[in-house]
Short mmCIF file of C-alpha atoms and ligand atoms in Angstrom, two decimals:
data_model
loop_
_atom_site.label_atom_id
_atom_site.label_comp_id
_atom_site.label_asym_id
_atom_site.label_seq_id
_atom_site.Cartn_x
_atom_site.Cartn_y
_atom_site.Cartn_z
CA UNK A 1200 28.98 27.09 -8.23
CA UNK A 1201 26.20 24.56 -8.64
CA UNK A 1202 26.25 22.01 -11.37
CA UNK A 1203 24.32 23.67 -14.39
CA UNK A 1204 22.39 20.43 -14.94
CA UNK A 1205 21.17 20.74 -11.35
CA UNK A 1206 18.27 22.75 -9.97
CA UNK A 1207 17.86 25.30 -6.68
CA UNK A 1208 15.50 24.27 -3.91
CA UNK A 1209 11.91 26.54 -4.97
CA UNK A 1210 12.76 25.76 -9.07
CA UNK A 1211 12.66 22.79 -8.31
CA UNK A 1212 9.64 22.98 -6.37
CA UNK A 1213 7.90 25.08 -8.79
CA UNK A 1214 9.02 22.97 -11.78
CA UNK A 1215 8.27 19.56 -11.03
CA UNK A 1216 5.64 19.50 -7.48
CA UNK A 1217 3.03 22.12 -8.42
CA UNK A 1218 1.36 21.33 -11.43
CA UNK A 1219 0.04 18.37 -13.38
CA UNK A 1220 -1.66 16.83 -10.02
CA UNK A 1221 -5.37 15.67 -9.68
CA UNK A 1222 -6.92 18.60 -8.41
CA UNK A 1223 -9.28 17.91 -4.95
CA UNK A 1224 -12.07 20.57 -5.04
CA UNK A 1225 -11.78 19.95 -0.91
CA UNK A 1226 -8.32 21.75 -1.18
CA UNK A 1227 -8.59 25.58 -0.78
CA UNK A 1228 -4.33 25.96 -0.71
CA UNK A 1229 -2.37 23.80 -2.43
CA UNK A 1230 1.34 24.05 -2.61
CA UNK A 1231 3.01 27.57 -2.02
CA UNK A 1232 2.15 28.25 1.17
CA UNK A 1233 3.37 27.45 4.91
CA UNK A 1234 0.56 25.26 5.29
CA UNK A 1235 -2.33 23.53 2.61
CA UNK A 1236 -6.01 24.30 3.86
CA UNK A 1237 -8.75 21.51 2.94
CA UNK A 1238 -12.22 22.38 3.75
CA UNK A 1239 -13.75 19.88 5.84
CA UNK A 1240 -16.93 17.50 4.72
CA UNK A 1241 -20.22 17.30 7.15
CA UNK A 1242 -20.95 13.50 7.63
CA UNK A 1243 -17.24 12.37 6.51
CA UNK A 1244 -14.22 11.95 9.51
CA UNK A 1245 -10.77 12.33 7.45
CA UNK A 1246 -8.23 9.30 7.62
CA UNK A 1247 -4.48 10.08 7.05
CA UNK A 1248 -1.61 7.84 6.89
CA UNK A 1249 2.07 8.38 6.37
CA UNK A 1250 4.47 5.98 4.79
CA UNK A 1251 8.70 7.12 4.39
CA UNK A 1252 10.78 4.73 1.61
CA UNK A 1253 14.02 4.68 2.31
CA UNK A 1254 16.93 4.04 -0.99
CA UNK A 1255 18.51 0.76 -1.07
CA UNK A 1256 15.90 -0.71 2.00
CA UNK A 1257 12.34 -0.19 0.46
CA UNK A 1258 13.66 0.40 -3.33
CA UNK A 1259 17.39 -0.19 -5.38
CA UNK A 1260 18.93 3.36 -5.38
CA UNK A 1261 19.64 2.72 -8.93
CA UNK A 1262 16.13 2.15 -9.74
CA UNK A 1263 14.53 4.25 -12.81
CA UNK A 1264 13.13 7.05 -11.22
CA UNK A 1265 9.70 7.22 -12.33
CA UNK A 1266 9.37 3.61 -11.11
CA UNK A 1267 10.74 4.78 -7.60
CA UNK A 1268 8.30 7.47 -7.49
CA UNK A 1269 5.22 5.36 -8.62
CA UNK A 1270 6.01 2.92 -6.17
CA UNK A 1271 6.57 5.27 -3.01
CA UNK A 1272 3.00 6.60 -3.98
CA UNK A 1273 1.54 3.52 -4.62
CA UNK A 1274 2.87 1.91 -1.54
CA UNK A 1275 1.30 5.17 0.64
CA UNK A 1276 -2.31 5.24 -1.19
CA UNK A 1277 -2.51 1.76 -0.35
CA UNK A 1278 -3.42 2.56 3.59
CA UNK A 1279 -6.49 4.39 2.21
CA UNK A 1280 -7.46 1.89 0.38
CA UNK A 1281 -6.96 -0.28 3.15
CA UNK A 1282 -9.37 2.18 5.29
CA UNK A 1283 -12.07 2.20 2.50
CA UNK A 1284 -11.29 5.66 2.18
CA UNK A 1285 -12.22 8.64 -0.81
CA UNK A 1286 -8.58 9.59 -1.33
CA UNK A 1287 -8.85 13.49 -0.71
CA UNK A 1288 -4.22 14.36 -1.31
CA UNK A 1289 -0.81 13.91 0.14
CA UNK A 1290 1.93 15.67 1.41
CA UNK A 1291 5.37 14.67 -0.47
CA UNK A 1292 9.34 14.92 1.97
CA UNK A 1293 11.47 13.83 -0.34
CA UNK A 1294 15.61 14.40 0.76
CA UNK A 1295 17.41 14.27 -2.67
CA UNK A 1296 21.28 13.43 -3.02
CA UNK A 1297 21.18 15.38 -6.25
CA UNK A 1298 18.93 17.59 -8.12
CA UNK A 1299 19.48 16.69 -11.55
CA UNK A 1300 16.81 17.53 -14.17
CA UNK A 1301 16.67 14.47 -15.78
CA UNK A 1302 16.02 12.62 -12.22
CA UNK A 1303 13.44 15.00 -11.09
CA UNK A 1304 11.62 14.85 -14.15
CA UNK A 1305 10.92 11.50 -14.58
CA UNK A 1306 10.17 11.25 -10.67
CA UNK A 1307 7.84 13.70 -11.31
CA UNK A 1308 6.41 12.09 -14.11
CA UNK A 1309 6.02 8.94 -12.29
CA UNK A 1310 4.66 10.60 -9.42
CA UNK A 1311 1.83 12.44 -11.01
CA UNK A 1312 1.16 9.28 -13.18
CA UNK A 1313 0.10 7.34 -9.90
CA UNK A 1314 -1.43 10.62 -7.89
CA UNK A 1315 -3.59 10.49 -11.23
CA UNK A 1316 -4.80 7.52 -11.37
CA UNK A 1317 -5.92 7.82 -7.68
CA UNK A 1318 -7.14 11.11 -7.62
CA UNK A 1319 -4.59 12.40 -5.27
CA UNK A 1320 -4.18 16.01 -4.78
CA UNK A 1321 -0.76 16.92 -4.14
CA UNK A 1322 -0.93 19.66 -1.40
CA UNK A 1323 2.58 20.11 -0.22
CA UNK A 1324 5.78 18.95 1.49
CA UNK A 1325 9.46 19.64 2.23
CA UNK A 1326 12.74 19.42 0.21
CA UNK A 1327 15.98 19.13 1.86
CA UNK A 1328 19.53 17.06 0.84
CA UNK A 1329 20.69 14.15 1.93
CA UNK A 1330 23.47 11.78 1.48
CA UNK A 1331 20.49 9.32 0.32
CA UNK A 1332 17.27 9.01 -0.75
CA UNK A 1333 14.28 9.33 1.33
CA UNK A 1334 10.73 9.90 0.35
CA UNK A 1335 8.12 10.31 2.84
CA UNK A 1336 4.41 10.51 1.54
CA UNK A 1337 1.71 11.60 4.20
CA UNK A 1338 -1.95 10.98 2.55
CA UNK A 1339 -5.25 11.95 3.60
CA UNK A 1340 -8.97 10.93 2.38
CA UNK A 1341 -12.61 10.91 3.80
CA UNK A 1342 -14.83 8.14 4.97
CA UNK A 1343 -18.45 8.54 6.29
CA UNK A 1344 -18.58 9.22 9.68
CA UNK A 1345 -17.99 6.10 11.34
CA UNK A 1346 -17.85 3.43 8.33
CA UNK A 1347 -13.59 3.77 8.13
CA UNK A 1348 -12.13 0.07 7.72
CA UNK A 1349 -10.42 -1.32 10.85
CA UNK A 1350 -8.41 -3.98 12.75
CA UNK A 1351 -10.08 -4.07 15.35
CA UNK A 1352 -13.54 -5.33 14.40
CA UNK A 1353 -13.03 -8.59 13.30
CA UNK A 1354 -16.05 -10.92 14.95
CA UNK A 1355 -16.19 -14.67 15.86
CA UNK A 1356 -17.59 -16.84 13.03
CA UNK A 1357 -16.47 -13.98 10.13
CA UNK A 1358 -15.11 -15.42 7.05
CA UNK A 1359 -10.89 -14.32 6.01
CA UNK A 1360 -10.58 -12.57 2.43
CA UNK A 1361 -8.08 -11.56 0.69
CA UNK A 1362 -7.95 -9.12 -2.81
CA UNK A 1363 -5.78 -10.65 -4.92
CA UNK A 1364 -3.17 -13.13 -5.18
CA UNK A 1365 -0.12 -13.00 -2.18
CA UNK A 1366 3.94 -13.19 -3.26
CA UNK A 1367 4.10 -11.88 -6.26
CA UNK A 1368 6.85 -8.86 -5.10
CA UNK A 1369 8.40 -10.73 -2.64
CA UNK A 1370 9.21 -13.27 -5.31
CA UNK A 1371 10.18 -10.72 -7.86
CA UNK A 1372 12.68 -9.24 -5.50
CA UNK A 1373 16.22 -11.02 -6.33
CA UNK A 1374 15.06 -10.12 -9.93
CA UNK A 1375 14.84 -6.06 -9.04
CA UNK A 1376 18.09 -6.12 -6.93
CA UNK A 1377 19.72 -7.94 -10.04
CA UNK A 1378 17.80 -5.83 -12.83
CA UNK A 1379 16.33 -2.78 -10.82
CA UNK A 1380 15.20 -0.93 -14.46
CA UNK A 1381 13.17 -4.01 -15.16
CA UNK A 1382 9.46 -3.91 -15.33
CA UNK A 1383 9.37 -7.37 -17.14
CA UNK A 1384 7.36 -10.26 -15.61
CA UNK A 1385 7.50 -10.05 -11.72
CA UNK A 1386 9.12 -6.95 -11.50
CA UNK A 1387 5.85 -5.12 -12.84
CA UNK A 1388 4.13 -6.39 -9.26
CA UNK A 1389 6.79 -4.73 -7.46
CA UNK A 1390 7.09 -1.71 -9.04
CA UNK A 1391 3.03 -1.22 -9.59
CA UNK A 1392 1.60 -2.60 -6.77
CA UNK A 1393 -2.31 -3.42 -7.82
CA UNK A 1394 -3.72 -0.83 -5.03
CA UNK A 1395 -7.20 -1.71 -4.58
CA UNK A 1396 -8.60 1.56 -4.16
CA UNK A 1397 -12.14 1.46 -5.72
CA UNK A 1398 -12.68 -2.06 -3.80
CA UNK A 1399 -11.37 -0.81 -0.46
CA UNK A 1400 -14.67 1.78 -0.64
CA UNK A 1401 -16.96 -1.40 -2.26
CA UNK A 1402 -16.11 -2.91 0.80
CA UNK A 1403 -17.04 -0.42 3.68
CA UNK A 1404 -20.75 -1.80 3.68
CA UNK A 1405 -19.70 -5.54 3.75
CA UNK A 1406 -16.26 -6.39 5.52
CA UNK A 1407 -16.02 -5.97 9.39
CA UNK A 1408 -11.98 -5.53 9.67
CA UNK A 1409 -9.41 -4.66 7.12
CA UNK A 1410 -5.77 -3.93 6.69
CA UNK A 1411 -3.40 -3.79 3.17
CA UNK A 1412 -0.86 -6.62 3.54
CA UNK A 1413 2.86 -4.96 3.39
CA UNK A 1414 4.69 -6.75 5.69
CA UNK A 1415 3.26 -10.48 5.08
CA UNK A 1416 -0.02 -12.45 4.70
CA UNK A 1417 0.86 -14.14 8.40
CA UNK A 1418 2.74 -11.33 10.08
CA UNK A 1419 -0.63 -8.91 9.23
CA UNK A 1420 -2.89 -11.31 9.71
CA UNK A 1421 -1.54 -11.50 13.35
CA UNK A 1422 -2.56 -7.43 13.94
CA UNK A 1423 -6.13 -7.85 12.88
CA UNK A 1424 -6.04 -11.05 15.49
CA UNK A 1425 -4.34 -9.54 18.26
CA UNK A 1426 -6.39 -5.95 17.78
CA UNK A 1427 -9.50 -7.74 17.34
CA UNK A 1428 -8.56 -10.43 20.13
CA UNK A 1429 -9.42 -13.42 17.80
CA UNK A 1430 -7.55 -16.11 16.16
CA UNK A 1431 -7.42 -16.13 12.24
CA UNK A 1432 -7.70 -19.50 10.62
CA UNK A 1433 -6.43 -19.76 7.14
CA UNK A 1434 -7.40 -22.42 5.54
CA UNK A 1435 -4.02 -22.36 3.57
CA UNK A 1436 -4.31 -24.04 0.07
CA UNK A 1437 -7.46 -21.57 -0.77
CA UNK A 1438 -4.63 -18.69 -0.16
CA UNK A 1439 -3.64 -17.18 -3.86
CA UNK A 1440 -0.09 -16.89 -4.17
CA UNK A 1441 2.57 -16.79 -6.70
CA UNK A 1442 3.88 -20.24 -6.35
CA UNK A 1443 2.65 -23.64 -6.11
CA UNK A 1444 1.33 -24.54 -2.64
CA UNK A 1445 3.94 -26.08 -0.05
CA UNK A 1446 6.71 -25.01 -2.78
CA UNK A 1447 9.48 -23.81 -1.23
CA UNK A 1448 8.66 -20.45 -2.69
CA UNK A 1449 5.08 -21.05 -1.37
CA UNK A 1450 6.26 -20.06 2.07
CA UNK A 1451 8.19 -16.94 0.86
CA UNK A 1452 4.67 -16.03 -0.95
CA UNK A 1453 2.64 -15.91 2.24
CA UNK A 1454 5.38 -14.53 4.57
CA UNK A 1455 6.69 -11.42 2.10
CA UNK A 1456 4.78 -8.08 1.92
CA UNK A 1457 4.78 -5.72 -1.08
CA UNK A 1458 2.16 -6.69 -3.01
CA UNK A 1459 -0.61 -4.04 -0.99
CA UNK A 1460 -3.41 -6.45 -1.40
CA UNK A 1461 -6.02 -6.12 1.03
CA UNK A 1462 -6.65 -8.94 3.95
CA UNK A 1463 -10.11 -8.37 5.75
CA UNK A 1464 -13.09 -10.65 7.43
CA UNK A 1465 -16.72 -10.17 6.61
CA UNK A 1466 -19.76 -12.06 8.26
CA UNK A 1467 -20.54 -15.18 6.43
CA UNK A 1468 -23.81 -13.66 5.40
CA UNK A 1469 -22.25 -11.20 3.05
CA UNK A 1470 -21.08 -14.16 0.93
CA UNK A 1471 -23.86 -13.43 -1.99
CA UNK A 1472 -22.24 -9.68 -2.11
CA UNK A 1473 -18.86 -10.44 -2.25
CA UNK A 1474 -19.66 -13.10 -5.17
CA UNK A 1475 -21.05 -10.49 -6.90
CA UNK A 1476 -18.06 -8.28 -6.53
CA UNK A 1477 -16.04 -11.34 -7.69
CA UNK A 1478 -17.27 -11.06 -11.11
CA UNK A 1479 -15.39 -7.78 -11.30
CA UNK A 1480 -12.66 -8.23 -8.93
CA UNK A 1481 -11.59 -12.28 -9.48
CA UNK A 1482 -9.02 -12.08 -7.70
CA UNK A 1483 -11.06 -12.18 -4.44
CA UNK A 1484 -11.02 -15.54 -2.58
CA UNK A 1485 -12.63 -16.71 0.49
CA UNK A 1486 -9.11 -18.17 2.79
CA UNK A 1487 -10.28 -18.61 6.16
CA UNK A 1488 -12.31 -18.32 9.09
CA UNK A 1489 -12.13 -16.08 12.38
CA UNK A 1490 -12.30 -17.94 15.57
CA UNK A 1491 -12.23 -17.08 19.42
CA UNK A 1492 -8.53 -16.37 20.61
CA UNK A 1493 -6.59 -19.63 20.83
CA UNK A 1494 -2.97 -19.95 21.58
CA UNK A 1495 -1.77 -19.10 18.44
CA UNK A 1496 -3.13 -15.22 16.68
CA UNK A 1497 -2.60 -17.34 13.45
CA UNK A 1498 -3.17 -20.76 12.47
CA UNK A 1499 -2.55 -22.13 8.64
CA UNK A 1500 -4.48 -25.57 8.68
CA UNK A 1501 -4.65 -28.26 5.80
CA UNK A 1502 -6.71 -31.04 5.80
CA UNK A 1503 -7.65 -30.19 9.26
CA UNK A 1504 -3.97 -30.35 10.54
CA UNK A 1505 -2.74 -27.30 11.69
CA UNK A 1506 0.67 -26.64 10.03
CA UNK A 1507 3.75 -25.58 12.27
CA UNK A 1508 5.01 -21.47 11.12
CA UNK A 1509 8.31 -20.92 10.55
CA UNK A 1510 9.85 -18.68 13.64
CA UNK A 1511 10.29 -15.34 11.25
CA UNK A 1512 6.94 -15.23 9.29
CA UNK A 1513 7.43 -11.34 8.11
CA UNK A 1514 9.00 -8.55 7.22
CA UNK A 1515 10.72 -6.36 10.46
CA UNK A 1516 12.80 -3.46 10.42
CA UNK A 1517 14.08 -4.26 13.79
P1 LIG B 1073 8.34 26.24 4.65
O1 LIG B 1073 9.61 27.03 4.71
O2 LIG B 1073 7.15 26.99 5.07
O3 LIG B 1073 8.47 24.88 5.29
P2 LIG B 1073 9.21 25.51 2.06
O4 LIG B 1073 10.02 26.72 1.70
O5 LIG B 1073 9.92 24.30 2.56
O6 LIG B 1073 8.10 25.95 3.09
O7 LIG B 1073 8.34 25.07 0.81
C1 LIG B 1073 7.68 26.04 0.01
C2 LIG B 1073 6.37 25.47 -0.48
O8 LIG B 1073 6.64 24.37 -1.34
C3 LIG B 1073 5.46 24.95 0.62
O9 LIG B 1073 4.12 25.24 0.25
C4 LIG B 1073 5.69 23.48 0.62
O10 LIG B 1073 4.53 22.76 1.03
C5 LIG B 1073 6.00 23.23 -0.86
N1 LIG B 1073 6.92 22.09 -1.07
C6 LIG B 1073 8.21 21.98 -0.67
N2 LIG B 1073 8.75 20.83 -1.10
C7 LIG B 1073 7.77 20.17 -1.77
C8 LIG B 1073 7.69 18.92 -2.44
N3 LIG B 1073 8.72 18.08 -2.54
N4 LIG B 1073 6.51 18.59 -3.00
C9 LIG B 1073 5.46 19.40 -2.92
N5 LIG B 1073 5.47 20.60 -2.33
C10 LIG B 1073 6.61 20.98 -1.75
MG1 LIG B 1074 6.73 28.06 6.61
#
């Protein structure tokens, strides 16, 4: 007999995935069928991403739901943003331990609360049980042909930006793990990463490469180096962060992910335009410079010492 408070696979389904979503008008099939069916756009290529959250590793299993949910979408839409990408929908694999109404419908909630507020379509996905919970979220959204935001094109002489300021999660972390249904102070950064999804698209014209920082300032910072084969130079007390510069915490700031803020370089002549955007986004400081590949993908320099990294300057699974 199944647990009256819990719900079978396709109620479940129908009751808390199917309805209540941004609606794409790109999306001809939604959820129902053995596959969604988006129409394709003339002049746009379509960018898609997927991003799995594991309980206990990415998130506290005892975490409210509805701040699980808004952070496993949050934490996927951020590679669109990251792209300069329209966000079009996503595909949602969640493996539950339980299905428990009360569970489901605030993951739901929270869920549809972030697809919302990025205009994210939800088009499908799979269901299954598992001893713990795992959400995967696969999303999808257009750029014009040729304009998408990557690592790889990162030029010689290009000034380093960054969105917003770096180490507010990673600092608010021992907080969660101690108080995961907190949203007070820190916690709020962790749970609601700022995705910068309208800027990400502001920036297609100006930036030349881009990434969303998730696993560290440094450690990132090292991909657009190595796939652009330059050296970035961060000129590191114009870096925003969470604590005090050369703070003990300082270091934590600039080598923890999880805030999603976006890390690109732009050609010093786009200056003007990105003051302009600064007016709406203030967050957005100039940190660096790109140079030709030295030794080291990443240098942090002060007063025109470089400063010695410590050996582990990100987040690693393995
Ligand atoms: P299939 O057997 O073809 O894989 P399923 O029976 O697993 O399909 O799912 C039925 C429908 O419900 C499909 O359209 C699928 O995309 C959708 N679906 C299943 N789980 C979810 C979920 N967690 N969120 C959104 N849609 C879902
Ligand atoms: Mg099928």
């Amino acid at each position: 007999m199944s647990n009256p408070q819990s719900l079978a696979e396709f109620a479940l389904i129908r009751e808390f995935f199917s309805s209540g979503f941004a609606r794409s008008t790109d999306t001809i099939l939604g959820v129902g069928d053995d596959c969604s069916i988006i129409s394709s756009r003339a002049d746009f290529e379509l960018v898609q991403s997927i991003d799995t959250q594991v309980a206990d590793i990415h998130f506290p299993a005892s975490a409210p739901a509805y701040l699980i949910a808004q952070r496993a979408l949050r934490c996927a839409a951020s590679d669109l943003a990251a792209m300069g990408a329209i966000p079009q929908g996503f595909h949602l694999a969640i493996s539950l331990p339980h299905s428990e109404r009360e569970w489901l419908e605030e993951f739901s909630r929270g869920l549809k609360d972030a697809a919302n507020q990025f205009n994210l379509d939800l088009l499908g996905g799979d269901t299954t049980k598992s001893k713990q919970l795992v959400i995967s979220i696969s999303v999808q959204g257009w750029v014009p042909t040729g304009s998408a935001l990557r690592r790889d094109r990162a030029q010689v002489g290009d000034d380093i930006w960054v969105t917003d300021k770096i180490g507010l999660a990673a600092l608010a972390l021992a907080d969660v793990l101690k108080n995961p249904a907190t949203t007070d102070g820190l916690a709020q950064a962790y749970y609601f990463p700022n995705i910068q999804m309208e800027l990400g698209q502001l920036l297609r014209p100006l930036a030349h490469a881009c990434m969303d920082i998730s696993d560290g300032l440094l450690q990132d910072a090292a991909h657009i180096a190595k796939a652009s084969h330059v050296t970035l130079q961060f000129e590191a007390a114009a870096i925003p962060t969470a604590a005090a510069f050369l703070h003990a915490d300082w270091w934590h700031s600039i080598g923890g992910g999880d805030d999603y803020q976006l890390l690109f370089t732009a050609a010093p002549t786009q200056r003007h335009a990105l003051s302009t955007l600064q007016q709406r986004f203030t967050g957005l400081s100039r940190v660096g410079q790109v140079l030709a590949a030295q030794q080291q993908a990443v240098q942090l320099v002060h007063n025109q010492e470089i400063l010695s990294l410590p050996e582990q300057i990100g987040f690693q699974h393995f």
